[in-house]
PDB file of C-alpha atoms in Angstrom:
ATOM      1  CA  MET A   1      97.797 165.263-172.200  1.00 79.00           C
ATOM      2  CA  LYS A   2      95.725 164.859-175.388  1.00 80.00           C
ATOM      3  CA  ASP A   3      97.142 161.318-175.893  1.00 84.00           C
ATOM      4  CA  ILE A   4      96.499 160.717-172.431  1.00 87.00           C
ATOM      5  CA  CYS A   5      92.698 161.780-172.723  1.00 86.00           C
ATOM      6  CA  SER A   6      92.750 159.485-175.999  1.00 87.00           C
ATOM      7  CA  LEU A   7      94.121 156.655-174.063  1.00 88.00           C
ATOM      8  CA  LEU A   8      91.690 156.935-170.944  1.00 88.00           C
ATOM      9  CA  ARG A   9      88.694 157.556-173.639  1.00 87.00           C
ATOM     10  CA  ILE A  10      87.952 161.155-172.046  1.00 88.00           C
ATOM     11  CA  PRO A  11      87.892 164.397-173.920  1.00 84.00           C
ATOM     12  CA  ALA A  12      90.395 166.668-173.649  1.00 75.00           C
ATOM     13  CA  PRO A  13      89.089 170.513-173.004  1.00 70.00           C
ATOM     14  CA  ASN A  14      88.782 172.193-176.354  1.00 69.00           C
ATOM     15  CA  ASN A  15      90.912 175.422-177.334  1.00 61.00           C
ATOM     16  CA  THR A  16      93.344 175.181-174.524  1.00 62.00           C
ATOM     17  CA  PRO A  17      96.850 174.292-173.940  1.00 62.00           C
ATOM     18  CA  VAL A  18      95.895 170.955-173.292  1.00 60.00           C
ATOM     19  CA  ALA A  19      93.914 170.438-176.314  1.00 55.00           C
ATOM     20  CA  ASN A  20      97.267 171.888-178.329  1.00 53.00           C
ATOM     21  CA  GLU A  21      99.259 169.306-176.754  1.00 52.00           C
ATOM     22  CA  GLU A  22     101.063 172.175-175.282  1.00 66.00           C
ATOM     23  CA  VAL A  23     100.998 170.010-171.624  1.00 77.00           C
ATOM     24  CA  LEU A  24     103.392 167.244-171.769  1.00 84.00           C
ATOM     25  CA  PHE A  25     104.123 164.235-169.798  1.00 90.00           C
ATOM     26  CA  GLN A  26     107.101 161.667-169.786  1.00 93.00           C
ATOM     27  CA  HIS A  27     106.671 158.381-171.111  1.00 94.00           C
ATOM     28  CA  VAL A  28     109.200 155.411-169.090  1.00 96.00           C
ATOM     29  CA  GLN A  29     109.424 151.616-170.391  1.00 97.00           C
ATOM     30  CA  PHE A  30     109.527 148.999-167.586  1.00 97.00           C
ATOM     31  CA  LYS A  31     110.878 145.444-168.196  1.00 97.00           C
ATOM     32  CA  THR A  32     109.060 142.486-167.405  1.00 97.00           C
ATOM     33  CA  GLY A  33     109.157 141.731-163.558  1.00 96.00           C
ATOM     34  CA  GLN A  34     110.234 145.440-162.908  1.00 97.00           C
ATOM     35  CA  ARG A  35     108.134 147.658-160.036  1.00 97.00           C
ATOM     36  CA  ILE A  36     106.489 150.551-160.963  1.00 97.00           C
ATOM     37  CA  HIS A  37     105.434 151.430-157.298  1.00 96.00           C
ATOM     38  CA  THR A  38     105.932 149.711-154.110  1.00 96.00           C
ATOM     39  CA  ILE A  39     103.865 149.689-151.111  1.00 95.00           C
ATOM     40  CA  GLY A  40     104.889 152.350-148.430  1.00 95.00           C
ATOM     41  CA  GLN A  41     106.626 154.181-151.331  1.00 96.00           C
ATOM     42  CA  PRO A  42     105.496 158.291-151.213  1.00 97.00           C
ATOM     43  CA  PHE A  43     102.575 158.952-153.535  1.00 96.00           C
ATOM     44  CA  GLU A  44     103.951 161.577-156.012  1.00 96.00           C
ATOM     45  CA  MET A  45     101.958 160.421-159.644  1.00 95.00           C
ATOM     46  CA  LEU A  46      99.562 158.511-161.425  1.00 96.00           C
ATOM     47  CA  TYR A  47     100.493 156.043-164.062  1.00 96.00           C
ATOM     48  CA  VAL A  48      98.872 155.585-167.355  1.00 95.00           C
ATOM     49  CA  VAL A  49      99.515 152.246-169.377  1.00 95.00           C
ATOM     50  CA  ASN A  50     100.196 153.153-172.870  1.00 95.00           C
ATOM     51  CA  SER A  51     101.303 149.503-173.659  1.00 95.00           C
ATOM     52  CA  GLY A  52     101.981 146.355-171.932  1.00 95.00           C
ATOM     53  CA  PHE A  53     100.612 144.394-169.056  1.00 96.00           C
ATOM     54  CA  LEU A  54     100.629 144.496-165.145  1.00 97.00           C
ATOM     55  CA  LYS A  55      99.559 143.289-162.206  1.00 97.00           C
ATOM     56  CA  THR A  56      98.778 145.314-158.601  1.00 96.00           C
ATOM     57  CA  VAL A  57      99.068 143.490-155.635  1.00 96.00           C
ATOM     58  CA  MET A  58      98.931 143.737-151.824  1.00 95.00           C
ATOM     59  CA  ILE A  59     101.612 141.860-149.656  1.00 92.00           C
ATOM     60  CA  ASP A  60     100.641 140.619-146.024  1.00 88.00           C
ATOM     61  CA  GLU A  61     103.515 140.405-142.985  1.00 87.00           C
ATOM     62  CA  LEU A  62     104.561 136.688-144.469  1.00 88.00           C
ATOM     63  CA  GLY A  63     105.099 137.845-147.517  1.00 88.00           C
ATOM     64  CA  ASN A  64     101.843 136.503-149.513  1.00 90.00           C
ATOM     65  CA  GLU A  65     100.485 138.274-152.292  1.00 92.00           C
ATOM     66  CA  GLN A  66      96.786 138.758-153.111  1.00 95.00           C
ATOM     67  CA  VAL A  67      96.212 139.878-156.704  1.00 96.00           C
ATOM     68  CA  LEU A  68      94.094 143.236-156.924  1.00 94.00           C
ATOM     69  CA  SER A  69      94.145 143.851-160.746  1.00 94.00           C
ATOM     70  CA  PHE A  70      95.433 143.218-164.063  1.00 96.00           C
ATOM     71  CA  PRO A  71      96.353 146.868-165.624  1.00 95.00           C
ATOM     72  CA  MET A  72      96.628 146.597-169.279  1.00 94.00           C
ATOM     73  CA  LYS A  73      96.745 149.629-171.911  1.00 93.00           C
ATOM     74  CA  SER A  74      94.176 152.356-171.533  1.00 92.00           C
ATOM     75  CA  ASP A  75      94.098 151.807-167.429  1.00 94.00           C
ATOM     76  CA  LEU A  76      95.222 154.137-164.800  1.00 94.00           C
ATOM     77  CA  LEU A  77      97.854 153.262-162.152  1.00 94.00           C
ATOM     78  CA  GLY A  78      98.613 154.619-158.757  1.00 94.00           C
ATOM     79  CA  VAL A  79      94.909 155.543-157.532  1.00 93.00           C
ATOM     80  CA  ASP A  80      95.477 153.995-153.902  1.00 93.00           C
ATOM     81  CA  GLY A  81      98.189 156.803-152.742  1.00 94.00           C
ATOM     82  CA  ILE A  82      95.983 159.320-153.125  1.00 93.00           C
ATOM     83  CA  HIS A  83      94.329 159.321-149.735  1.00 92.00           C
ATOM     84  CA  SER A  84      97.281 158.558-147.301  1.00 93.00           C
ATOM     85  CA  LYS A  85      99.968 159.879-149.700  1.00 95.00           C
ATOM     86  CA  PHE A  86     101.581 156.396-149.575  1.00 96.00           C
ATOM     87  CA  HIS A  87     101.226 153.598-152.106  1.00 96.00           C
ATOM     88  CA  THR A  88      99.194 150.624-150.547  1.00 94.00           C
ATOM     89  CA  SER A  89      99.652 148.277-152.950  1.00 95.00           C
ATOM     90  CA  GLU A  90     102.890 147.268-155.537  1.00 96.00           C
ATOM     91  CA  ALA A  91     102.578 147.159-159.497  1.00 97.00           C
ATOM     92  CA  VAL A  92     104.598 145.008-160.915  1.00 97.00           C
ATOM     93  CA  ALA A  93     105.131 144.752-164.874  1.00 98.00           C
ATOM     94  CA  LEU A  94     104.030 141.318-166.565  1.00 97.00           C
ATOM     95  CA  SER A  95     105.626 142.274-169.545  1.00 96.00           C
ATOM     96  CA  ASP A  96     107.743 145.123-171.429  1.00 97.00           C
ATOM     97  CA  CYS A  97     105.267 147.941-170.745  1.00 97.00           C
ATOM     98  CA  ASP A  98     105.255 151.710-171.618  1.00 97.00           C
ATOM     99  CA  LEU A  99     103.659 154.036-168.976  1.00 97.00           C
ATOM    100  CA  ILE A 100     103.230 157.622-168.839  1.00 95.00           C
ATOM    101  CA  LEU A 101     103.748 159.483-165.813  1.00 96.00           C
ATOM    102  CA  VAL A 102     101.334 161.887-164.381  1.00 94.00           C
ATOM    103  CA  PRO A 103     102.834 164.111-161.530  1.00 94.00           C
ATOM    104  CA  PHE A 104      99.770 164.344-159.257  1.00 94.00           C
ATOM    105  CA  LYS A 105     100.176 168.066-158.468  1.00 93.00           C
ATOM    106  CA  LYS A 106     100.561 168.821-162.035  1.00 91.00           C
ATOM    107  CA  LEU A 107      97.211 166.938-162.858  1.00 90.00           C
ATOM    108  CA  THR A 108      95.509 168.898-159.936  1.00 91.00           C
ATOM    109  CA  ALA A 109      96.828 172.220-160.906  1.00 90.00           C
ATOM    110  CA  LEU A 110      95.403 171.521-164.643  1.00 88.00           C
ATOM    111  CA  GLY A 111      92.035 170.426-162.868  1.00 87.00           C
ATOM    112  CA  LYS A 112      91.828 173.845-161.590  1.00 88.00           C
ATOM    113  CA  THR A 113      92.226 175.473-164.584  1.00 86.00           C
ATOM    114  CA  TYR A 114      89.899 172.946-166.754  1.00 85.00           C
ATOM    115  CA  PRO A 115      87.476 171.775-164.051  1.00 87.00           C
ATOM    116  CA  GLU A 116      85.826 169.403-167.048  1.00 87.00           C
ATOM    117  CA  LEU A 117      89.084 167.600-167.106  1.00 86.00           C
ATOM    118  CA  GLU A 118      89.316 167.274-163.553  1.00 87.00           C
ATOM    119  CA  HIS A 119      85.515 165.629-163.703  1.00 89.00           C
ATOM    120  CA  ALA A 120      86.589 163.393-166.582  1.00 90.00           C
ATOM    121  CA  MET A 121      89.696 161.889-164.413  1.00 89.00           C
ATOM    122  CA  TYR A 122      87.112 161.608-161.384  1.00 91.00           C
ATOM    123  CA  GLY A 123      85.096 159.990-163.830  1.00 91.00           C
ATOM    124  CA  VAL A 124      88.051 157.080-164.539  1.00 91.00           C
ATOM    125  CA  MET A 125      88.509 156.718-161.089  1.00 91.00           C
ATOM    126  CA  SER A 126      84.862 155.926-160.626  1.00 92.00           C
ATOM    127  CA  ARG A 127      85.252 153.319-163.457  1.00 89.00           C
ATOM    128  CA  GLU A 128      88.107 151.563-161.804  1.00 87.00           C
ATOM    129  CA  LEU A 129      85.784 151.398-158.697  1.00 89.00           C
ATOM    130  CA  VAL A 130      82.929 150.043-160.470  1.00 90.00           C
ATOM    131  CA  ARG A 131      85.376 147.333-162.000  1.00 87.00           C
ATOM    132  CA  GLU A 132      86.732 146.161-158.724  1.00 88.00           C
ATOM    133  CA  GLN A 133      82.728 146.316-157.007  1.00 89.00           C
ATOM    134  CA  ALA A 134      81.872 143.809-160.076  1.00 87.00           C
ATOM    135  CA  MET A 135      84.607 141.669-159.148  1.00 87.00           C
ATOM    136  CA  ILE A 136      83.633 141.465-155.359  1.00 87.00           C
ATOM    137  CA  CYS A 137      80.075 140.675-156.510  1.00 88.00           C
ATOM    138  CA  MET A 138      81.392 137.918-159.111  1.00 85.00           C
ATOM    139  CA  LEU A 139      83.621 136.382-156.094  1.00 85.00           C
ATOM    140  CA  GLY A 140      80.445 136.241-153.664  1.00 85.00           C
ATOM    141  CA  THR A 141      78.083 134.622-156.237  1.00 87.00           C
ATOM    142  CA  LEU A 142      79.884 132.706-158.945  1.00 90.00           C
ATOM    143  CA  SER A 143      81.202 129.166-158.545  1.00 91.00           C
ATOM    144  CA  ALA A 144      85.011 128.577-158.956  1.00 92.00           C
ATOM    145  CA  GLU A 145      83.670 127.459-163.028  1.00 93.00           C
ATOM    146  CA  GLY A 146      82.049 130.697-163.066  1.00 93.00           C
ATOM    147  CA  ARG A 147      84.656 132.729-161.837  1.00 95.00           C
ATOM    148  CA  VAL A 148      87.401 131.185-164.390  1.00 96.00           C
ATOM    149  CA  ALA A 149      84.914 131.823-167.318  1.00 95.00           C
ATOM    150  CA  ARG A 150      83.482 135.428-166.059  1.00 94.00           C
ATOM    151  CA  PHE A 151      87.537 135.900-166.023  1.00 95.00           C
ATOM    152  CA  LEU A 152      87.957 135.095-169.611  1.00 96.00           C
ATOM    153  CA  VAL A 153      84.973 136.760-170.807  1.00 95.00           C
ATOM    154  CA  SER A 154      86.425 140.338-168.949  1.00 93.00           C
ATOM    155  CA  LEU A 155      89.743 139.968-170.802  1.00 94.00           C
ATOM    156  CA  SER A 156      87.811 139.212-174.033  1.00 95.00           C
ATOM    157  CA  ASP A 157      85.847 142.230-173.620  1.00 93.00           C
ATOM    158  CA  ARG A 158      89.035 144.374-172.567  1.00 92.00           C
ATOM    159  CA  PHE A 159      91.010 143.527-175.290  1.00 93.00           C
ATOM    160  CA  SER A 160      87.914 144.012-177.932  1.00 93.00           C
ATOM    161  CA  GLN A 161      88.088 147.264-176.419  1.00 88.00           C
ATOM    162  CA  MET A 162      91.648 147.672-177.085  1.00 87.00           C
ATOM    163  CA  GLY A 163      91.025 147.291-180.558  1.00 87.00           C
ATOM    164  CA  TYR A 164      92.536 143.687-180.295  1.00 91.00           C
ATOM    165  CA  SER A 165      90.884 140.137-181.103  1.00 93.00           C
ATOM    166  CA  HIS A 166      88.342 139.421-178.681  1.00 93.00           C
ATOM    167  CA  ARG A 167      88.930 135.793-179.586  1.00 95.00           C
ATOM    168  CA  ILE A 168      92.291 134.847-179.213  1.00 96.00           C
ATOM    169  CA  PHE A 169      94.740 136.318-176.727  1.00 95.00           C
ATOM    170  CA  ASN A 170      97.693 135.301-174.475  1.00 94.00           C
ATOM    171  CA  LEU A 171      97.338 135.178-170.752  1.00 95.00           C
ATOM    172  CA  ARG A 172     100.360 137.362-169.433  1.00 94.00           C
ATOM    173  CA  MET A 173      99.387 136.099-165.931  1.00 95.00           C
ATOM    174  CA  THR A 174      99.988 132.527-164.473  1.00 96.00           C
ATOM    175  CA  ARG A 175      97.505 130.466-163.358  1.00 96.00           C
ATOM    176  CA  HIS A 176      98.576 130.970-159.833  1.00 96.00           C
ATOM    177  CA  GLU A 177      97.822 134.786-160.615  1.00 97.00           C
ATOM    178  CA  ILE A 178      94.488 134.153-161.884  1.00 96.00           C
ATOM    179  CA  GLY A 179      93.472 131.815-158.505  1.00 96.00           C
ATOM    180  CA  SER A 180      94.819 134.903-156.365  1.00 96.00           C
ATOM    181  CA  TYR A 181      92.623 137.515-158.316  1.00 95.00           C
ATOM    182  CA  ILE A 182      89.733 135.211-158.480  1.00 95.00           C
ATOM    183  CA  GLY A 183      89.754 133.614-155.178  1.00 94.00           C
ATOM    184  CA  LEU A 184      90.655 130.097-156.123  1.00 95.00           C
ATOM    185  CA  THR A 185      93.789 127.854-156.227  1.00 95.00           C
ATOM    186  CA  LEU A 186      96.223 127.243-158.866  1.00 96.00           C
ATOM    187  CA  GLU A 187      95.138 123.547-159.226  1.00 96.00           C
ATOM    188  CA  THR A 188      91.479 124.895-159.566  1.00 96.00           C
ATOM    189  CA  VAL A 189      91.886 127.148-162.542  1.00 96.00           C
ATOM    190  CA  SER A 190      93.986 124.608-164.355  1.00 95.00           C
ATOM    191  CA  ARG A 191      91.263 122.318-163.482  1.00 95.00           C
ATOM    192  CA  THR A 192      88.489 124.326-164.887  1.00 95.00           C
ATOM    193  CA  LEU A 193      90.605 125.574-167.813  1.00 95.00           C
ATOM    194  CA  SER A 194      90.838 121.993-168.955  1.00 94.00           C
ATOM    195  CA  ALA A 195      87.328 120.916-168.331  1.00 94.00           C
ATOM    196  CA  LEU A 196      86.356 124.285-170.493  1.00 94.00           C
ATOM    197  CA  HIS A 197      88.597 123.246-173.124  1.00 94.00           C
ATOM    198  CA  GLU A 198      86.965 119.509-173.266  1.00 91.00           C
ATOM    199  CA  ILE A 199      83.588 120.527-173.672  1.00 91.00           C
ATOM    200  CA  GLY A 200      84.804 123.334-176.665  1.00 92.00           C
ATOM    201  CA  TRP A 201      84.123 126.109-175.020  1.00 95.00           C
ATOM    202  CA  ILE A 202      87.537 127.352-175.435  1.00 96.00           C
ATOM    203  CA  SER A 203      90.616 125.953-176.681  1.00 96.00           C
ATOM    204  CA  VAL A 204      93.934 125.880-174.452  1.00 95.00           C
ATOM    205  CA  ASP A 205      97.644 126.004-175.936  1.00 93.00           C
ATOM    206  CA  GLN A 206      99.887 127.043-172.649  1.00 90.00           C
ATOM    207  CA  LYS A 207      99.150 130.887-172.366  1.00 92.00           C
ATOM    208  CA  THR A 208      96.999 130.968-175.567  1.00 95.00           C
ATOM    209  CA  ILE A 209      93.510 130.879-175.156  1.00 96.00           C
ATOM    210  CA  GLU A 210      90.863 130.596-178.126  1.00 97.00           C
ATOM    211  CA  ILE A 211      87.043 131.721-177.384  1.00 96.00           C
ATOM    212  CA  LYS A 212      85.106 129.494-179.206  1.00 95.00           C
ATOM    213  CA  ASP A 213      81.673 130.048-177.359  1.00 95.00           C
ATOM    214  CA  LEU A 214      81.464 133.566-175.083  1.00 94.00           C
ATOM    215  CA  ASN A 215      77.631 133.205-174.874  1.00 94.00           C
ATOM    216  CA  ALA A 216      78.237 129.901-172.941  1.00 93.00           C
ATOM    217  CA  LEU A 217      81.180 131.497-170.700  1.00 94.00           C
ATOM    218  CA  ARG A 218      79.367 134.751-170.219  1.00 92.00           C
ATOM    219  CA  ASN A 219      76.086 132.860-168.680  1.00 91.00           C
ATOM    220  CA  LEU A 220      78.089 129.879-167.286  1.00 90.00           C
ATOM    221  CA  ARG A 221      76.721 129.335-163.543  1.00 80.00           C
ATOM    222  CA  ARG A 222      78.254 125.651-162.722  1.00 77.00           C
ATOM    223  CA  LEU A 223      79.745 123.204-165.216  1.00 76.00           C
ATOM    224  CA  PRO A 224      78.341 119.448-165.310  1.00 64.00           C
ATOM    225  CA  THR A 225      80.504 117.267-163.166  1.00 60.00           C
ATOM    226  CA  ALA A 226      83.167 114.947-164.476  1.00 59.00           C
ATOM    227  CA  LYS A 227      81.074 112.189-165.017  1.00 57.00           C
ATOM    228  CA  ALA A 228      78.284 113.695-166.436  1.00 56.00           C
ATOM    229  CA  ARG A 229      81.039 115.428-169.162  1.00 53.00           C
ATOM    230  CA  LYS A 230      82.332 111.939-169.938  1.00 59.00           C
ATOM    231  CA  GLU A 231      79.082 110.347-170.565  1.00 54.00           C
ATOM    232  CA  LYS A 232      77.996 112.972-172.632  1.00 56.00           C
ATOM    233  CA  LYS A 233      81.435 112.522-174.738  1.00 60.00           C
ATOM    234  CA  THR A 234      80.887 109.020-174.921  1.00 56.00           C
ATOM    235  CA  ALA A 235      77.322 109.497-176.321  1.00 54.00           C
ATOM    236  CA  ALA A 236      78.707 111.795-178.853  1.00 51.00           C
ATOM    237  CA  ALA A 237      81.495 109.427-180.143  1.00 53.00           C
ATOM    238  CA  VAL A 238      78.894 106.706-180.192  1.00 58.00           C
ATOM    239  CA  ALA A 239      76.454 108.860-182.253  1.00 62.00           C
ATOM    240  CA  ALA A 240      79.371 109.852-184.383  1.00 64.00           C
ATOM    241  CA  ALA A 241      80.496 106.337-184.786  1.00 65.00           C
ATOM    242  CA  MET A 242      76.475 105.377-186.119  1.00 72.00           C
ATOM    243  CA  SER A 243      76.135 107.648-188.387  1.00 71.00           C
ATOM    244  CA  ARG A 244      79.777 106.951-190.415  1.00 73.00           C
ATOM    245  CA  GLN A 245      78.257 103.653-190.225  1.00 77.00           C
ATOM    246  CA  GLN A 246      75.152 104.377-191.882  1.00 74.00           C
ATOM    247  CA  GLN A 247      76.924 106.309-194.594  1.00 76.00           C
ATOM    248  CA  ASN A 248      79.193 103.535-195.249  1.00 72.00           C
ATOM    249  CA  ALA A 249      76.160 101.356-195.483  1.00 69.00           C
ATOM    250  CA  GLY A 250      74.320 103.676-197.774  1.00 68.00           C
ATOM    251  CA  GLN A 251      77.396 103.638-200.184  1.00 68.00           C
ATOM    252  CA  ALA A 252      77.714 100.249-200.076  1.00 64.00           C
ATOM    253  CA  ALA A 253      74.186  99.507-200.895  1.00 64.00           C
ATOM    254  CA  SER A 254      74.326 102.251-203.790  1.00 65.00           C
ATOM    255  CA  LEU A 255      77.197 100.319-205.235  1.00 62.00           C
TER     256      LEU A 255
END
């Protein structure tokens, strides 16, 4: 339990069996593509991500997926099943994952004994809700370019919180999955990533992203048109060529 509290960034109750690690939970490994829980599955436990990357999705009657989130280390899964006692979403591993299984009955029993633990868990669930609300707000107010940029900023911030590089990271999800998450088509996501690469704010190498101007991404509302970007690039190339000519002329004169 002490490890779980550390992962979820909440304090473990002091001087209790919880703090002394006498309360144990099971680690389970899942392979890439494996389902952690499915829609309609009876709700029995929560899952804490110890390592790896996942996606949660809703699936309509035609089999179309709507990506809801991309859980990673320190995130909590399975909360959707608390109300109806059945999972209303599906969780799938995007990489090999290590999850900690937390039986809900066991957690509620601990909460009755240690109210501070129960309140801390409520805080974790609220944190997830706030993240979802921020996403809904983003979808309603930002342009397509702004959504992609804000998605990259969000990933950068989360990697930083986990102690990883916030500047260079791999996208475990596909362009299509990113589009589903932020309400865009695959083509729009790909085109926007290429545009951000073109103006030098990021570098894209297949699934590897390097953030070169985090502030620009964070403040982006709408990119200049392709024509404007091309004109700016041409002007920069002309200016660079003229600068080289002047340098060469200066060197020739000195000789």
